[in-house]
mmCIF file of C-alpha atoms in Angstrom:
data_model
loop_
_atom_site.group_PDB
_atom_site.id
_atom_site.type_symbol
_atom_site.label_atom_id
_atom_site.label_comp_id
_atom_site.label_asym_id
_atom_site.label_seq_id
_atom_site.Cartn_x
_atom_site.Cartn_y
_atom_site.Cartn_z
ATOM 1 C CA UNK Q 19 -52.056 -54.867 -26.813
ATOM 2 C CA UNK Q 20 -53.237 -51.909 -24.684
ATOM 3 C CA UNK Q 21 -55.115 -49.082 -26.499
ATOM 4 C CA UNK Q 22 -54.197 -45.632 -25.917
ATOM 5 C CA UNK Q 23 -57.821 -44.397 -26.243
ATOM 6 C CA UNK Q 24 -61.042 -45.142 -24.442
ATOM 7 C CA UNK Q 25 -62.683 -47.846 -26.722
ATOM 8 C CA UNK Q 26 -65.757 -47.706 -24.863
ATOM 9 C CA UNK Q 27 -66.344 -44.044 -25.828
ATOM 10 C CA UNK Q 28 -65.953 -45.118 -29.780
ATOM 11 C CA UNK Q 29 -68.555 -47.957 -29.320
ATOM 12 C CA UNK Q 30 -71.100 -45.946 -27.419
ATOM 13 C CA UNK Q 31 -70.928 -43.260 -30.304
ATOM 14 C CA UNK Q 32 -71.317 -45.772 -32.840
ATOM 15 C CA UNK Q 33 -74.334 -47.619 -31.437
ATOM 16 C CA UNK Q 34 -76.010 -44.086 -29.961
ATOM 17 C CA UNK Q 35 -77.668 -43.300 -33.286
ATOM 18 C CA UNK Q 36 -80.238 -45.920 -32.687
ATOM 19 C CA UNK Q 37 -80.092 -46.388 -28.925
ATOM 20 C CA UNK Q 38 -79.455 -49.714 -27.283
ATOM 21 C CA UNK Q 39 -82.825 -51.076 -26.605
ATOM 22 C CA UNK Q 40 -83.740 -54.505 -27.924
ATOM 23 C CA UNK Q 41 -86.290 -52.629 -30.189
ATOM 24 C CA UNK Q 42 -84.092 -50.782 -31.737
ATOM 25 C CA UNK Q 43 -81.826 -53.681 -32.209
ATOM 26 C CA UNK Q 44 -84.126 -55.398 -33.995
ATOM 27 C CA UNK Q 45 -85.374 -52.272 -36.038
ATOM 28 C CA UNK Q 46 -81.795 -51.449 -36.923
ATOM 29 C CA UNK Q 47 -80.126 -54.979 -37.277
ATOM 30 C CA UNK Q 48 -77.539 -54.262 -34.435
ATOM 31 C CA UNK Q 49 -75.764 -57.505 -33.638
ATOM 32 C CA UNK Q 50 -73.371 -57.531 -31.061
ATOM 33 C CA UNK Q 51 -71.290 -60.672 -32.183
ATOM 34 C CA UNK Q 52 -69.022 -62.084 -30.001
ATOM 35 C CA UNK Q 53 -66.767 -64.120 -32.249
ATOM 36 C CA UNK Q 54 -65.475 -63.457 -35.825
ATOM 37 C CA UNK Q 55 -67.521 -65.483 -38.266
ATOM 38 C CA UNK Q 56 -65.412 -65.707 -41.527
ATOM 39 C CA UNK Q 57 -68.827 -67.195 -43.213
ATOM 40 C CA UNK Q 58 -70.581 -64.438 -42.833
ATOM 41 C CA UNK Q 59 -67.945 -61.860 -43.726
ATOM 42 C CA UNK Q 60 -67.477 -63.823 -47.099
ATOM 43 C CA UNK Q 61 -71.227 -63.694 -47.725
ATOM 44 C CA UNK Q 62 -70.871 -60.046 -47.361
ATOM 45 C CA UNK Q 63 -68.202 -59.854 -50.128
ATOM 46 C CA UNK Q 64 -70.236 -62.377 -52.408
ATOM 47 C CA UNK Q 65 -72.947 -60.456 -52.100
ATOM 48 C CA UNK Q 66 -71.149 -56.904 -52.554
ATOM 49 C CA UNK Q 67 -69.248 -57.984 -55.213
ATOM 50 C CA UNK Q 68 -72.386 -59.200 -57.346
ATOM 51 C CA UNK Q 69 -73.036 -55.397 -57.209
ATOM 52 C CA UNK Q 70 -69.683 -53.518 -57.621
ATOM 53 C CA UNK Q 71 -66.467 -54.906 -58.582
ATOM 54 C CA UNK Q 72 -64.869 -54.648 -55.045
ATOM 55 C CA UNK Q 73 -61.666 -55.828 -52.762
ATOM 56 C CA UNK Q 74 -62.271 -57.192 -49.498
ATOM 57 C CA UNK Q 75 -59.840 -56.618 -46.760
ATOM 58 C CA UNK Q 76 -60.092 -57.936 -43.210
ATOM 59 C CA UNK Q 77 -58.666 -55.900 -40.545
ATOM 60 C CA UNK Q 78 -57.160 -56.873 -37.712
ATOM 61 C CA UNK Q 79 -58.144 -55.428 -34.556
ATOM 62 C CA UNK Q 80 -54.373 -53.728 -34.232
ATOM 63 C CA UNK Q 81 -55.043 -52.423 -37.597
ATOM 64 C CA UNK Q 82 -58.039 -50.716 -36.796
ATOM 65 C CA UNK Q 83 -56.755 -49.398 -33.817
ATOM 66 C CA UNK Q 84 -54.123 -48.138 -36.130
ATOM 67 C CA UNK Q 85 -56.958 -46.489 -38.447
ATOM 68 C CA UNK Q 86 -58.537 -45.378 -35.774
ATOM 69 C CA UNK Q 87 -55.549 -43.413 -34.381
ATOM 70 C CA UNK Q 88 -54.286 -41.801 -37.691
ATOM 71 C CA UNK Q 89 -54.155 -38.811 -36.584
ATOM 72 C CA UNK Q 90 -55.066 -37.658 -33.064
ATOM 73 C CA UNK Q 91 -57.774 -34.997 -33.331
ATOM 74 C CA UNK Q 92 -60.486 -36.453 -30.753
ATOM 75 C CA UNK Q 93 -63.635 -35.775 -32.790
ATOM 76 C CA UNK Q 94 -61.871 -37.901 -35.689
ATOM 77 C CA UNK Q 95 -60.867 -40.567 -33.519
ATOM 78 C CA UNK Q 96 -64.448 -41.125 -32.687
ATOM 79 C CA UNK Q 97 -65.543 -40.848 -36.033
ATOM 80 C CA UNK Q 98 -63.155 -43.343 -37.073
ATOM 81 C CA UNK Q 99 -64.598 -45.849 -34.287
ATOM 82 C CA UNK Q 100 -67.888 -45.896 -36.127
ATOM 83 C CA UNK Q 101 -68.946 -49.109 -37.154
ATOM 84 C CA UNK Q 102 -69.647 -48.250 -40.762
ATOM 85 C CA UNK Q 103 -67.806 -45.477 -42.617
ATOM 86 C CA UNK Q 104 -67.480 -44.419 -46.422
ATOM 87 C CA UNK Q 105 -64.242 -42.538 -47.446
ATOM 88 C CA UNK Q 106 -63.798 -41.383 -51.018
ATOM 89 C CA UNK Q 107 -60.270 -40.364 -52.335
ATOM 90 C CA UNK Q 108 -59.073 -38.511 -55.398
ATOM 91 C CA UNK Q 109 -55.767 -39.679 -55.667
ATOM 92 C CA UNK Q 110 -54.382 -39.223 -51.957
ATOM 93 C CA UNK Q 111 -56.342 -36.787 -50.811
ATOM 94 C CA UNK Q 112 -59.636 -37.509 -48.770
ATOM 95 C CA UNK Q 113 -62.532 -35.492 -50.442
ATOM 96 C CA UNK Q 114 -65.595 -37.020 -48.714
ATOM 97 C CA UNK Q 115 -66.350 -39.025 -45.534
ATOM 98 C CA UNK Q 116 -69.639 -40.152 -44.361
ATOM 99 C CA UNK Q 117 -70.273 -42.442 -41.087
ATOM 100 C CA UNK Q 118 -73.151 -44.390 -39.769
ATOM 101 C CA UNK Q 119 -74.327 -41.791 -36.819
ATOM 102 C CA UNK Q 120 -74.997 -39.390 -39.572
ATOM 103 C CA UNK Q 121 -77.166 -41.598 -41.927
ATOM 104 C CA UNK Q 122 -80.849 -41.414 -39.407
ATOM 105 C CA UNK Q 123 -83.682 -39.924 -41.118
ATOM 106 C CA UNK Q 124 -86.658 -40.447 -39.075
ATOM 107 C CA UNK Q 125 -87.127 -42.585 -36.113
ATOM 108 C CA UNK Q 126 -86.905 -46.231 -37.656
ATOM 109 C CA UNK Q 127 -85.254 -45.378 -41.331
ATOM 110 C CA UNK Q 128 -81.702 -45.245 -41.917
ATOM 111 C CA UNK Q 129 -80.292 -43.497 -45.415
ATOM 112 C CA UNK Q 130 -76.644 -42.587 -46.252
ATOM 113 C CA UNK Q 131 -77.868 -40.291 -49.296
ATOM 114 C CA UNK Q 132 -79.850 -38.381 -46.173
ATOM 115 C CA UNK Q 133 -78.285 -34.919 -47.209
ATOM 116 C CA UNK Q 134 -78.218 -35.702 -50.735
ATOM 117 C CA UNK Q 135 -74.265 -35.868 -50.799
ATOM 118 C CA UNK Q 136 -74.254 -39.121 -53.210
ATOM 119 C CA UNK Q 137 -76.107 -37.213 -55.765
ATOM 120 C CA UNK Q 138 -72.933 -35.964 -57.524
ATOM 121 C CA UNK Q 139 -69.900 -38.177 -57.739
ATOM 122 C CA UNK Q 140 -67.463 -37.208 -55.969
ATOM 123 C CA UNK Q 141 -70.104 -37.031 -53.197
ATOM 124 C CA UNK Q 142 -70.547 -33.479 -51.656
ATOM 125 C CA UNK Q 143 -69.013 -33.521 -48.293
ATOM 126 C CA UNK Q 144 -70.243 -33.900 -45.029
ATOM 127 C CA UNK Q 145 -67.742 -34.671 -42.538
ATOM 128 C CA UNK Q 146 -64.390 -34.164 -44.046
ATOM 129 C CA UNK Q 147 -61.279 -34.109 -41.720
ATOM 130 C CA UNK Q 148 -59.087 -30.809 -41.850
ATOM 131 C CA UNK Q 149 -57.040 -31.632 -45.422
ATOM 132 C CA UNK Q 150 -53.718 -31.055 -43.409
ATOM 133 C CA UNK Q 151 -54.243 -34.007 -41.188
ATOM 134 C CA UNK Q 152 -53.369 -37.755 -41.786
ATOM 135 C CA UNK Q 153 -56.197 -39.036 -43.714
ATOM 136 C CA UNK Q 154 -54.884 -39.634 -46.842
ATOM 137 C CA UNK Q 155 -55.079 -42.719 -48.930
ATOM 138 C CA UNK Q 156 -51.100 -43.505 -48.279
ATOM 139 C CA UNK Q 157 -51.755 -43.425 -44.788
ATOM 140 C CA UNK Q 158 -54.481 -46.097 -44.981
ATOM 141 C CA UNK Q 159 -52.588 -48.256 -47.293
ATOM 142 C CA UNK Q 160 -49.706 -48.632 -44.684
ATOM 143 C CA UNK Q 161 -52.010 -49.797 -42.272
ATOM 144 C CA UNK Q 162 -53.982 -52.206 -45.053
ATOM 145 C CA UNK Q 163 -51.317 -53.302 -47.627
ATOM 146 C CA UNK Q 164 -54.120 -54.499 -49.489
ATOM 147 C CA UNK Q 165 -55.431 -51.143 -50.586
ATOM 148 C CA UNK Q 166 -53.423 -51.020 -53.625
ATOM 149 C CA UNK Q 167 -54.618 -49.417 -56.692
ATOM 150 C CA UNK Q 168 -53.481 -47.064 -59.711
ATOM 151 C CA UNK Q 169 -57.140 -45.616 -60.038
ATOM 152 C CA UNK Q 170 -57.437 -42.049 -59.955
ATOM 153 C CA UNK Q 171 -60.697 -42.582 -57.435
ATOM 154 C CA UNK Q 172 -60.522 -44.737 -54.539
ATOM 155 C CA UNK Q 173 -63.636 -45.894 -51.720
ATOM 156 C CA UNK Q 174 -63.257 -47.281 -48.915
ATOM 157 C CA UNK Q 175 -66.152 -48.829 -47.074
ATOM 158 C CA UNK Q 176 -65.310 -49.945 -43.354
ATOM 159 C CA UNK Q 177 -68.063 -52.280 -42.362
ATOM 160 C CA UNK Q 178 -68.880 -54.383 -39.750
ATOM 161 C CA UNK Q 179 -71.591 -57.623 -39.011
ATOM 162 C CA UNK Q 180 -72.741 -55.660 -35.898
ATOM 163 C CA UNK Q 181 -74.629 -53.290 -38.422
ATOM 164 C CA UNK Q 182 -74.928 -55.389 -41.476
ATOM 165 C CA UNK Q 183 -77.929 -53.915 -42.611
ATOM 166 C CA UNK Q 184 -76.398 -50.544 -42.705
ATOM 167 C CA UNK Q 185 -73.228 -52.165 -44.183
ATOM 168 C CA UNK Q 186 -75.134 -53.390 -46.899
ATOM 169 C CA UNK Q 187 -76.817 -50.034 -47.328
ATOM 170 C CA UNK Q 188 -73.691 -48.389 -47.578
ATOM 171 C CA UNK Q 189 -72.412 -50.682 -50.502
ATOM 172 C CA UNK Q 190 -75.857 -50.051 -52.316
ATOM 173 C CA UNK Q 191 -75.382 -46.305 -52.311
ATOM 174 C CA UNK Q 192 -71.714 -46.572 -53.299
ATOM 175 C CA UNK Q 193 -72.856 -48.944 -56.016
ATOM 176 C CA UNK Q 194 -75.391 -46.269 -57.475
ATOM 177 C CA UNK Q 195 -73.158 -43.398 -57.043
ATOM 178 C CA UNK Q 196 -70.321 -44.959 -58.635
ATOM 179 C CA UNK Q 197 -71.943 -46.939 -61.587
ATOM 180 C CA UNK Q 198 -70.568 -46.670 -64.964
ATOM 181 C CA UNK Q 199 -66.966 -45.118 -64.077
ATOM 182 C CA UNK Q 200 -63.827 -47.112 -64.523
ATOM 183 C CA UNK Q 201 -61.091 -44.730 -62.475
ATOM 184 C CA UNK Q 202 -62.461 -46.019 -59.422
ATOM 185 C CA UNK Q 203 -61.448 -48.688 -57.059
ATOM 186 C CA UNK Q 204 -63.803 -49.828 -54.294
ATOM 187 C CA UNK Q 205 -62.236 -52.032 -51.127
ATOM 188 C CA UNK Q 206 -64.358 -53.234 -48.396
ATOM 189 C CA UNK Q 207 -62.601 -53.165 -44.811
ATOM 190 C CA UNK Q 208 -63.949 -55.506 -42.431
ATOM 191 C CA UNK Q 209 -63.571 -54.584 -38.759
ATOM 192 C CA UNK Q 210 -65.525 -57.488 -36.912
ATOM 193 C CA UNK Q 211 -61.976 -58.710 -35.248
ATOM 194 C CA UNK Q 212 -61.465 -55.222 -33.278
ATOM 195 C CA UNK Q 213 -65.262 -55.261 -31.890
ATOM 196 C CA UNK Q 214 -64.836 -58.734 -31.149
ATOM 197 C CA UNK Q 215 -61.698 -58.354 -29.148
ATOM 198 C CA UNK Q 216 -62.951 -54.960 -27.777
ATOM 199 C CA UNK Q 217 -66.138 -57.335 -26.092
ATOM 200 C CA UNK Q 218 -63.425 -59.959 -24.767
ATOM 201 C CA UNK Q 219 -61.704 -57.031 -22.878
ATOM 202 C CA UNK Q 220 -64.838 -55.951 -21.106
#
């Protein structure tokens, strides 16, 4: 399969938040994985589900490619190429969107709540696409059939073992934000297959 956008640009945007030096990789837990590891994905899900009820989805490279191109706005395509993303939907509408490159708070500190967005439910906007775009829950559900839900609110956490510590922080932040609510479904979408596909094409 040939992607129609530059994945090197998307990957660079994802890793630039911490730089590519060896020190930064250690400090932020960056792991440039070269194969899909089902055990690591399963252990992340087990750890996450002990914190919050959630559903696991493992994306194929083709599915993640489709998610990146869910609409063709160039800036948002770069956002959707991030290794870790948090999306909140109210029924079908995207109401909150946060991505890994906006979590930095200080030189060697990452915090999903840098802007205080998660102090309310749903969180207050940081990066929310044009409401007329294709970023709806139904559009994501067509790509990932496992996203079926009859709850009012749906939260998608896109994550990767490339940034496992930051992915874990995202889950903990969402857990705190939705605690005590019974009108929310949380979905963990792993995109390691996409990253491995990208590396193997180089």
